[in-house]
Coordinates of C-alpha atoms in Angstrom, one line a residue:
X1 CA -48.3 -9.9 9.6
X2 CA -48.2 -11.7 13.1
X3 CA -47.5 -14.8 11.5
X4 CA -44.5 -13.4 9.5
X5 CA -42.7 -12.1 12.2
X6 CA -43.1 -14.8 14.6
X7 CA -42.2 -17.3 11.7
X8 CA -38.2 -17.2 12.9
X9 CA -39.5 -19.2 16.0
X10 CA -39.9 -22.3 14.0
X11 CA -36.4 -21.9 11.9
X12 CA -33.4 -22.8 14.2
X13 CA -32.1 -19.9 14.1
X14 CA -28.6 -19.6 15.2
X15 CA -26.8 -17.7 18.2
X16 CA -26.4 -14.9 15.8
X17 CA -29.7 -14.8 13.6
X18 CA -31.4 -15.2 17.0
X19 CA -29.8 -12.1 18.3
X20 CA -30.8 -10.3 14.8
X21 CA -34.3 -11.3 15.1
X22 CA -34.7 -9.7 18.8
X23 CA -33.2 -6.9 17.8
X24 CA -36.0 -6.7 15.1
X25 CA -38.8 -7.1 17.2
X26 CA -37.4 -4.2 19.7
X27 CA -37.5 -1.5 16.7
X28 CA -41.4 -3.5 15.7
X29 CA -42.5 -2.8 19.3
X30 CA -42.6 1.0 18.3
X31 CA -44.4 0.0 15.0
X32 CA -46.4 -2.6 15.2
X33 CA -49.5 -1.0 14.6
X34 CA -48.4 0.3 11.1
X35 CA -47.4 -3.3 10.3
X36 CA -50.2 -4.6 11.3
X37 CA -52.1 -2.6 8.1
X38 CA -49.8 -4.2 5.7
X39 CA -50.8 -7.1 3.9
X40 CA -48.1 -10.6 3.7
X41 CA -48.1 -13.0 0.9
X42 CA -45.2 -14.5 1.3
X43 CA -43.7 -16.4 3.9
X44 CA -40.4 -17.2 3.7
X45 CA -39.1 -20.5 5.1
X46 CA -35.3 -19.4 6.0
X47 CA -33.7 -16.7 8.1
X48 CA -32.3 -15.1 4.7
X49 CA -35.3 -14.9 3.0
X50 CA -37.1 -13.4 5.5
X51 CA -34.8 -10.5 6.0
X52 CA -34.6 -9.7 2.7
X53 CA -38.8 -9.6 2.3
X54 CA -39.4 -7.9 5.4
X55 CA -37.0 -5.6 4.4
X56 CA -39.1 -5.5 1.2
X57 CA -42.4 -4.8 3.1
X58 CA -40.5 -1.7 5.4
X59 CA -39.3 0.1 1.8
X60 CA -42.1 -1.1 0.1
X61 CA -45.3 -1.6 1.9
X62 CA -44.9 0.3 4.5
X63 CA -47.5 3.4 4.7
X64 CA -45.2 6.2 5.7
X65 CA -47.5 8.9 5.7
X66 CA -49.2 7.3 8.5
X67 CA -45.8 7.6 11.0
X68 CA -45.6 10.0 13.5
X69 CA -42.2 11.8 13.7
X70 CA -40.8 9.4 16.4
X71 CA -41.2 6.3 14.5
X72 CA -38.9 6.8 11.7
X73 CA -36.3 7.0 14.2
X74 CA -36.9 3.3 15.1
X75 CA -37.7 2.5 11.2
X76 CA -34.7 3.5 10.0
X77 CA -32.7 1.2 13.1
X78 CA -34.6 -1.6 11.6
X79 CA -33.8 -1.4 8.3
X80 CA -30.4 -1.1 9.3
X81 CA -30.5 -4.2 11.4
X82 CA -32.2 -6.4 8.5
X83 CA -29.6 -5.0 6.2
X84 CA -26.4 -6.3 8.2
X85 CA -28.3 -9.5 9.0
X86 CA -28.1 -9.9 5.3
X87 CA -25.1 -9.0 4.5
X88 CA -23.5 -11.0 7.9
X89 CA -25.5 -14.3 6.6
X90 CA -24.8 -13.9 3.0
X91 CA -20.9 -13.8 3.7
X92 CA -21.4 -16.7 6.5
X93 CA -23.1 -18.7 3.6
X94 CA -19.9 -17.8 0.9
X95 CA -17.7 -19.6 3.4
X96 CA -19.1 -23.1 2.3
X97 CA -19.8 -22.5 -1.3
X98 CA -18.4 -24.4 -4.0
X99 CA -16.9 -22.2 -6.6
X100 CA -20.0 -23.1 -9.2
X101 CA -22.8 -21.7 -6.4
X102 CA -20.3 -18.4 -5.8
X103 CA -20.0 -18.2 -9.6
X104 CA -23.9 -18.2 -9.8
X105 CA -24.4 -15.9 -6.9
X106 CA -22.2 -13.6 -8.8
X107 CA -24.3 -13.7 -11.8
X108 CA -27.4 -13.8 -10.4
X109 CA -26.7 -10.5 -8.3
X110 CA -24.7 -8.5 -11.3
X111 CA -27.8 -6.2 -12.1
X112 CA -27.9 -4.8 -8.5
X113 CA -24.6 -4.8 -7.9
X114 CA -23.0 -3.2 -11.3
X115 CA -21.1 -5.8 -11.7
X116 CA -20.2 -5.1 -15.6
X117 CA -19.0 -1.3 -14.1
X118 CA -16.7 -3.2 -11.4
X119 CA -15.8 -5.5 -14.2
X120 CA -14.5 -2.2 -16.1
X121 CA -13.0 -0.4 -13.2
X122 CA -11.0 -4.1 -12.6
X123 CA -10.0 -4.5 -16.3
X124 CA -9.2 -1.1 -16.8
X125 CA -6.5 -0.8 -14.0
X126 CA -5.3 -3.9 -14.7
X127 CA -4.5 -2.3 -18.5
X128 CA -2.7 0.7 -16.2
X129 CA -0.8 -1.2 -14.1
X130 CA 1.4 -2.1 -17.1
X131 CA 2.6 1.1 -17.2
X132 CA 4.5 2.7 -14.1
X133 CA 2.3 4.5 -11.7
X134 CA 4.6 7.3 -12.0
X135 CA 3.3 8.1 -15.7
X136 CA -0.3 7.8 -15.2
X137 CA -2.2 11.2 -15.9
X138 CA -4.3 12.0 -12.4
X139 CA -7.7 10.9 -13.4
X140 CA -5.6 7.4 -13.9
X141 CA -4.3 8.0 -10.1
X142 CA -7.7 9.1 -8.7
X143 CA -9.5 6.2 -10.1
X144 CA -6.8 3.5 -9.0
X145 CA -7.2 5.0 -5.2
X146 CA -10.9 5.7 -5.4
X147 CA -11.8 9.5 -5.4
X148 CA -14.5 10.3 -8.0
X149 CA -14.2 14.2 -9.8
X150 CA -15.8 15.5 -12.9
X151 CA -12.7 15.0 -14.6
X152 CA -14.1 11.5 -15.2
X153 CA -14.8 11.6 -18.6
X154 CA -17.5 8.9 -19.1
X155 CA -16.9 8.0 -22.5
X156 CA -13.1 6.6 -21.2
X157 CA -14.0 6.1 -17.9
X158 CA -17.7 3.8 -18.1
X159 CA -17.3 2.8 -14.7
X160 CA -17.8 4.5 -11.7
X161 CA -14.3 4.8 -9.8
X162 CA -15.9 4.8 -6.5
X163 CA -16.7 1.1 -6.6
X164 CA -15.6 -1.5 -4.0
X165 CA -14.5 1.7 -1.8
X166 CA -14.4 5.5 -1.9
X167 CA -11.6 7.2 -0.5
X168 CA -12.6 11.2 -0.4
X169 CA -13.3 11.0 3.4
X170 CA -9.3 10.4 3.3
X171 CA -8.2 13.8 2.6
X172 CA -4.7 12.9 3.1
X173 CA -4.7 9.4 1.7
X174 CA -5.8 11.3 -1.4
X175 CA -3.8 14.4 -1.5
X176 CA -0.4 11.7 -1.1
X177 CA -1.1 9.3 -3.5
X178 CA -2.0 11.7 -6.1
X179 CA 1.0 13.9 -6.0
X180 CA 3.8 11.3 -4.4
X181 CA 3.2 9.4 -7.9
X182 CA 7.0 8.7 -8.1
X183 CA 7.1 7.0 -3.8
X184 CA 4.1 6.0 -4.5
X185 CA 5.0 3.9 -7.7
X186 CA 7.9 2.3 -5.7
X187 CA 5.2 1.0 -3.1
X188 CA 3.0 -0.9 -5.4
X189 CA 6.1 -2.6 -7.2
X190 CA 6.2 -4.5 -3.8
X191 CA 3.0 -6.6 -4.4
X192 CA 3.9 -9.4 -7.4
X193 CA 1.3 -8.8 -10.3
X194 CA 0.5 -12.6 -10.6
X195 CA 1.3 -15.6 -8.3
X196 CA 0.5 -16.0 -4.6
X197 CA 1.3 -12.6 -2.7
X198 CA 3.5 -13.9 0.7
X199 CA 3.2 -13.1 3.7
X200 CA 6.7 -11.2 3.8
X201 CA 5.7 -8.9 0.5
X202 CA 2.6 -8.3 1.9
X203 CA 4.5 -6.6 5.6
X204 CA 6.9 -5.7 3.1
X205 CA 4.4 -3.0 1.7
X206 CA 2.9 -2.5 5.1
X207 CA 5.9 -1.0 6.1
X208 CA 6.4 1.2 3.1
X209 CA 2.7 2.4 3.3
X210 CA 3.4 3.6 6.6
X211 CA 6.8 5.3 5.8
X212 CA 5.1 7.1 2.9
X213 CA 3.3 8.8 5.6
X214 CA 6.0 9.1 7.7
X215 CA 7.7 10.8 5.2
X216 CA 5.5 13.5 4.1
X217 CA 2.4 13.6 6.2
X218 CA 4.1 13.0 9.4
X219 CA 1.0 15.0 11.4
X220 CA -1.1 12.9 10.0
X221 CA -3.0 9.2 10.9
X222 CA -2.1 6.5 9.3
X223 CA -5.4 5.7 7.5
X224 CA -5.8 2.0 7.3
X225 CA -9.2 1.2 5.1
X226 CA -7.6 2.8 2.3
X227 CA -5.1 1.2 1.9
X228 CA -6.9 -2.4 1.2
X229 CA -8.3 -0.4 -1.6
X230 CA -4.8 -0.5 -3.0
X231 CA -4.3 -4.0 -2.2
X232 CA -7.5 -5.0 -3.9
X233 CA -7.2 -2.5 -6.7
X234 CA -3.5 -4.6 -7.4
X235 CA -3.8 -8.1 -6.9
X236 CA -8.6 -8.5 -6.8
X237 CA -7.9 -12.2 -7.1
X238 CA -6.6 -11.8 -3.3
X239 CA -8.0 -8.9 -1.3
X240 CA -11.2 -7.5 -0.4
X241 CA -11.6 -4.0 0.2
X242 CA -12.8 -2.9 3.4
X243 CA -14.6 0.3 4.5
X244 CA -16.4 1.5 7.5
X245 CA -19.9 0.9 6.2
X246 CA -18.7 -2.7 5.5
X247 CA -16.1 -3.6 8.3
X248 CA -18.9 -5.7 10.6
X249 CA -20.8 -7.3 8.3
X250 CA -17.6 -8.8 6.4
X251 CA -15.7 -9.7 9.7
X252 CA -18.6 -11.3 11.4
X253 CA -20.0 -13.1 8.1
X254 CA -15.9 -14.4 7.8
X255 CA -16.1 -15.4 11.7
X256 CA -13.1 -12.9 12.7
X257 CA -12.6 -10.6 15.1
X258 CA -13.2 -7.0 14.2
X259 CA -10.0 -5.3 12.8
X260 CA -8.6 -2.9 15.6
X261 CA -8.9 0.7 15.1
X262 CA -5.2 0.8 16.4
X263 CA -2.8 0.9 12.9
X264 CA -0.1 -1.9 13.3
X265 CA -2.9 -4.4 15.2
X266 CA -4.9 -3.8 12.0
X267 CA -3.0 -4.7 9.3
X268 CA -1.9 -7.5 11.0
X269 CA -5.2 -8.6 11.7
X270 CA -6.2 -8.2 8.6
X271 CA -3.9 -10.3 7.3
X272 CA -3.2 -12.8 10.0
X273 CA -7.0 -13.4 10.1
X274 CA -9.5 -12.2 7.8
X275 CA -7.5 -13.0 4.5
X276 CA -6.3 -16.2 5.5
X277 CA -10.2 -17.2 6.3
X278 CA -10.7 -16.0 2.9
X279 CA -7.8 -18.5 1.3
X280 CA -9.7 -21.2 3.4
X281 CA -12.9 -21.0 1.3
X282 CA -13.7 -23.4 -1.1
X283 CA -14.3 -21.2 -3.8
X284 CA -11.4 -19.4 -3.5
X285 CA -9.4 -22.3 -3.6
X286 CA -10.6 -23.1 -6.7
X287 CA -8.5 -23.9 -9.5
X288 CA -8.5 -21.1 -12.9
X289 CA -11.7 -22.2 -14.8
X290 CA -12.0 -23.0 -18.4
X291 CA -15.0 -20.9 -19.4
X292 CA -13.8 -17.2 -20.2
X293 CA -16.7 -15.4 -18.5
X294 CA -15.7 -17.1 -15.1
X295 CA -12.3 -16.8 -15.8
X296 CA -12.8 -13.0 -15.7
X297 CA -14.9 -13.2 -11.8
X298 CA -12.0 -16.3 -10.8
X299 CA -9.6 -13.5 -11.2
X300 CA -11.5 -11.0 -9.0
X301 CA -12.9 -13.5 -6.9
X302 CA -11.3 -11.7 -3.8
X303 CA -12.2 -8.8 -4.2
X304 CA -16.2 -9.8 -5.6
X305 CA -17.0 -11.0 -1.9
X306 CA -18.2 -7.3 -1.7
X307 CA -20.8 -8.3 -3.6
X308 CA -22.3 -10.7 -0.7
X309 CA -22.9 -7.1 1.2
X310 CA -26.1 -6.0 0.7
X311 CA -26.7 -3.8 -2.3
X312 CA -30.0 -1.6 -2.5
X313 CA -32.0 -2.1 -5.8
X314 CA -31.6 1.4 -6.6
X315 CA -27.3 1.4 -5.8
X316 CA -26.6 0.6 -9.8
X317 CA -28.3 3.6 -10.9
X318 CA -26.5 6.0 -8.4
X319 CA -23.4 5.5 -10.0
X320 CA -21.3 8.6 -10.3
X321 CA -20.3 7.2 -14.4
X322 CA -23.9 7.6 -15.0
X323 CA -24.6 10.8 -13.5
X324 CA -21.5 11.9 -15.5
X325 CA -23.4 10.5 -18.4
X326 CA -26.6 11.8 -18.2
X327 CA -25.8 14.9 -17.2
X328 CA -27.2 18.0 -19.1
X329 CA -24.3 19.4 -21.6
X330 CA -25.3 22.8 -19.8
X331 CA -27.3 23.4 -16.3
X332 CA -27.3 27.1 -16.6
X333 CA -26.4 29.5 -18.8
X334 CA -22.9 30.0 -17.1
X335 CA -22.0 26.2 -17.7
X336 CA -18.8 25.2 -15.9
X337 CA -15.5 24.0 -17.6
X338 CA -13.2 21.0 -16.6
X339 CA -10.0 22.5 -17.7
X340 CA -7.4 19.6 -18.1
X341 CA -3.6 19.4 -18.6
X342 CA -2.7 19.0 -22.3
X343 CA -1.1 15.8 -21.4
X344 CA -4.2 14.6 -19.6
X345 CA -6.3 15.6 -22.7
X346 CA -3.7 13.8 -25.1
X347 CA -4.3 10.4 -23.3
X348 CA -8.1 10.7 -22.7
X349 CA -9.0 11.6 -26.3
X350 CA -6.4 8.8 -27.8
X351 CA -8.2 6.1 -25.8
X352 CA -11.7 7.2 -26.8
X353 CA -9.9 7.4 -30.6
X354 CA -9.1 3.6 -30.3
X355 CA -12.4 2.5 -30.6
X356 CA -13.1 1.0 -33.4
X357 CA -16.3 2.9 -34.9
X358 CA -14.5 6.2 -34.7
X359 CA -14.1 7.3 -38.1
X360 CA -11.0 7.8 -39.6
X361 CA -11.6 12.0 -40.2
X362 CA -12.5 11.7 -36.8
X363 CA -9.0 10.2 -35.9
X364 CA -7.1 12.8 -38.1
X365 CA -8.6 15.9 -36.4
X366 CA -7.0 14.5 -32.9
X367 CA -4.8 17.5 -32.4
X368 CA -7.9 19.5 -32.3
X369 CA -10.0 17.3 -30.3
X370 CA -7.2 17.7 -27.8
X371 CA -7.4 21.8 -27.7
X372 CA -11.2 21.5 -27.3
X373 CA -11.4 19.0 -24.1
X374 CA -8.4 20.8 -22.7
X375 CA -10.4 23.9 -23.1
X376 CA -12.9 21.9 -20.9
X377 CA -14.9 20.0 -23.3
X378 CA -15.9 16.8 -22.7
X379 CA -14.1 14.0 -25.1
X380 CA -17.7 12.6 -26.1
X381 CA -19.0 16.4 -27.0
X382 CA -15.8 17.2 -28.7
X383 CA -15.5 14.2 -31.1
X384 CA -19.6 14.8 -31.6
X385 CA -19.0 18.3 -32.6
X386 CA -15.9 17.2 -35.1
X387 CA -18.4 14.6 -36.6
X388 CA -21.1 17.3 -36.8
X389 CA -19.0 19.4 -38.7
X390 CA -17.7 17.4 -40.7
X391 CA -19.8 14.0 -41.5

């Protein structure tokens, strides 16, 4: 173990892994003697890499049961410090990739990231925002802005909604953009659906964001980290989606200053600064590719630096779709209902219709699928119970 963590003497490290790597050996100090039981194998030869497995060893290898109360304290410090020095070197590394090496790290990282669920959520809005925003049912709205409910059905919606950046902390963000639909439309009309998005569109929407706010929650704060979940969710082949877990990793892997907490400063910032780094990267720069599979992440590419954050192993099986989808048909024996509008049953149970190995009695008992998952049945246990029935 002592020659692990003195290994970053020999890697010229730079200003800011240096300062990562005393930060680590503060929160040691308070464990060394429980490292000191563990057992290394591997030394890595790069700053990265030896994050990542010492990292490893503190989930891993670490016997907990031996801490006192105090330590985890410090533990849990550490951790956090090797994650952001991940995530910070990861991004710093994206800035000089050629769109082939992002393209693999994309790949290569889709298990722990979900990337086929952020694929889904992507493509799936995309399909939406063909249709005015005004006529989208409210699972459609929730799941464009990011709010997660068990209205979700998981056999329409296989994604979880929350990716990229959840939005229920912003009460307000979510109780306007879920009930303005009709403002709210007019606002995302303002960024183009394909092309380069300009500078004067993009203030252009600033301004109307704001006014939305202005308008009908004028006691409230202007919430800016939602509202790059808009951007991204509209145009993913431009903007990334930031969030407070995320904000200091992203702006110090880009090299920019950290967005201001003061409204007007930080949409301008994040403009002005941390998108236009982002056009400057090779791989962003890069031309629409032949092969459909990376035709599909060139399209996102924006948005995908996300996936340069780092992502516990475990993160893909937390998602909210598959707690949806594994959970019991009935917890107790008083089972709750989601009751929906008949409109919203209409358009959940005609997508899950248009899938191709539905049978056709299946598809002519749709006004009765309807009644049962407005009832609060889900649309998988209603069509299930039809072909029970029936078959």
């Amino acid at each position: 173990m002592k020659k692990l963590l003195t290994s970053p003497v020999q890697m010229n490290l730079t200003d800011t892994q240096n300062q990562y790597y005393q930060q680590v050996l503060k929160y040691v100090a308070e464990l060394s003697l429980n490292f000191m039981a563990v057992k290394v194998v591997t030394y890595p030869e790069n700053f990265l890499d030896w994050c990542q497995e010492f990292h490893r060893i503190c989930q891993e290898d670490l016997n907990l049961a031996l801490l006192d109360d105090h330590q985890f304290k410090p533990l849990k410090k550490l951790e956090d410090t090797l994650v952001q020095a991940i995530s910070v070197i990861q991004i710093k590394l994206s800035r000089v990739m050629p769109w082939p090496i992002f393209n693999a790290f994309i790949e290569q990282n889709a298990t722990r990231h979900a990337l086929q669920e952020r694929l889904g959520l992507l493509a799936y809005l995309k399909r939406k925002l063909e249709t005015p925003y005004s006529e989208w049912i409210e699972e459609d709205r929730l799941a464009f802005i990011g709010k997660h409910t068990a209205k979700h059905d998981p056999s329409v919606y296989t994604f979880d909604v929350e990716w990229f950046g959840a939005t229920k902390g912003a009460k307000s963000f979510v109780k306007l953009f879920n009930e303005q639909s009709h403002d709210v439309c007019q606002l995302l009309e303002l960024i183009p659906n394909n092309g380069p998005v300009s500078e004067n569109q993009y203030f252009a929407f600033v301004e109307a964001y704001k006014a939305l706010f202005t308008q009908h929650l004028p006691d409230e704060k202007i919430p800016f980290m939602p509202a790059t979940r808009l951007l991204g969710m509209l145009r993913p082949d431009q903007f990334v989606v930031l969030t407070n877990a995320k904000l200091d990793s992203i702006c110090q892997g880009l090299g920019v200053t950290k967005i201001s907490q003061q409204v007007d400063r930080a949409f301008a910032e994040y403009w002005h600064e941390m998108i236009a780094t982002i056009r400057q990267n090779t791989w962003w720069q890069q031309a629409r590719p032949e092969n459909e599979t990376e035709i599909i992440l060139w399209e996102n590419r924006a948005i995908l630096l996300d996936m340069f954050c780092y992502a516990d192993e475990n993160i893909a099986s937390q998602s909210n779709y598959l707690k949806l989808l594994n959970k019991p048909t009935k917890t107790t024996s008083r089972s709750t209902t989601t009751k929906r509008t008949k409109a919203s049953a209409e358009q959940l149970v005609d997508q899950a219709l248009e899938n191709d190995d539905t049978p056709d009695f299946v598809k002519g008992m749709r006004d009765s699928i309807i009644k049962s998952v407005q009832a609060g049945k889900s649309v998988t246990d209603a069509i299930n119970l039809m072909k029970a029935i029936f078959s």
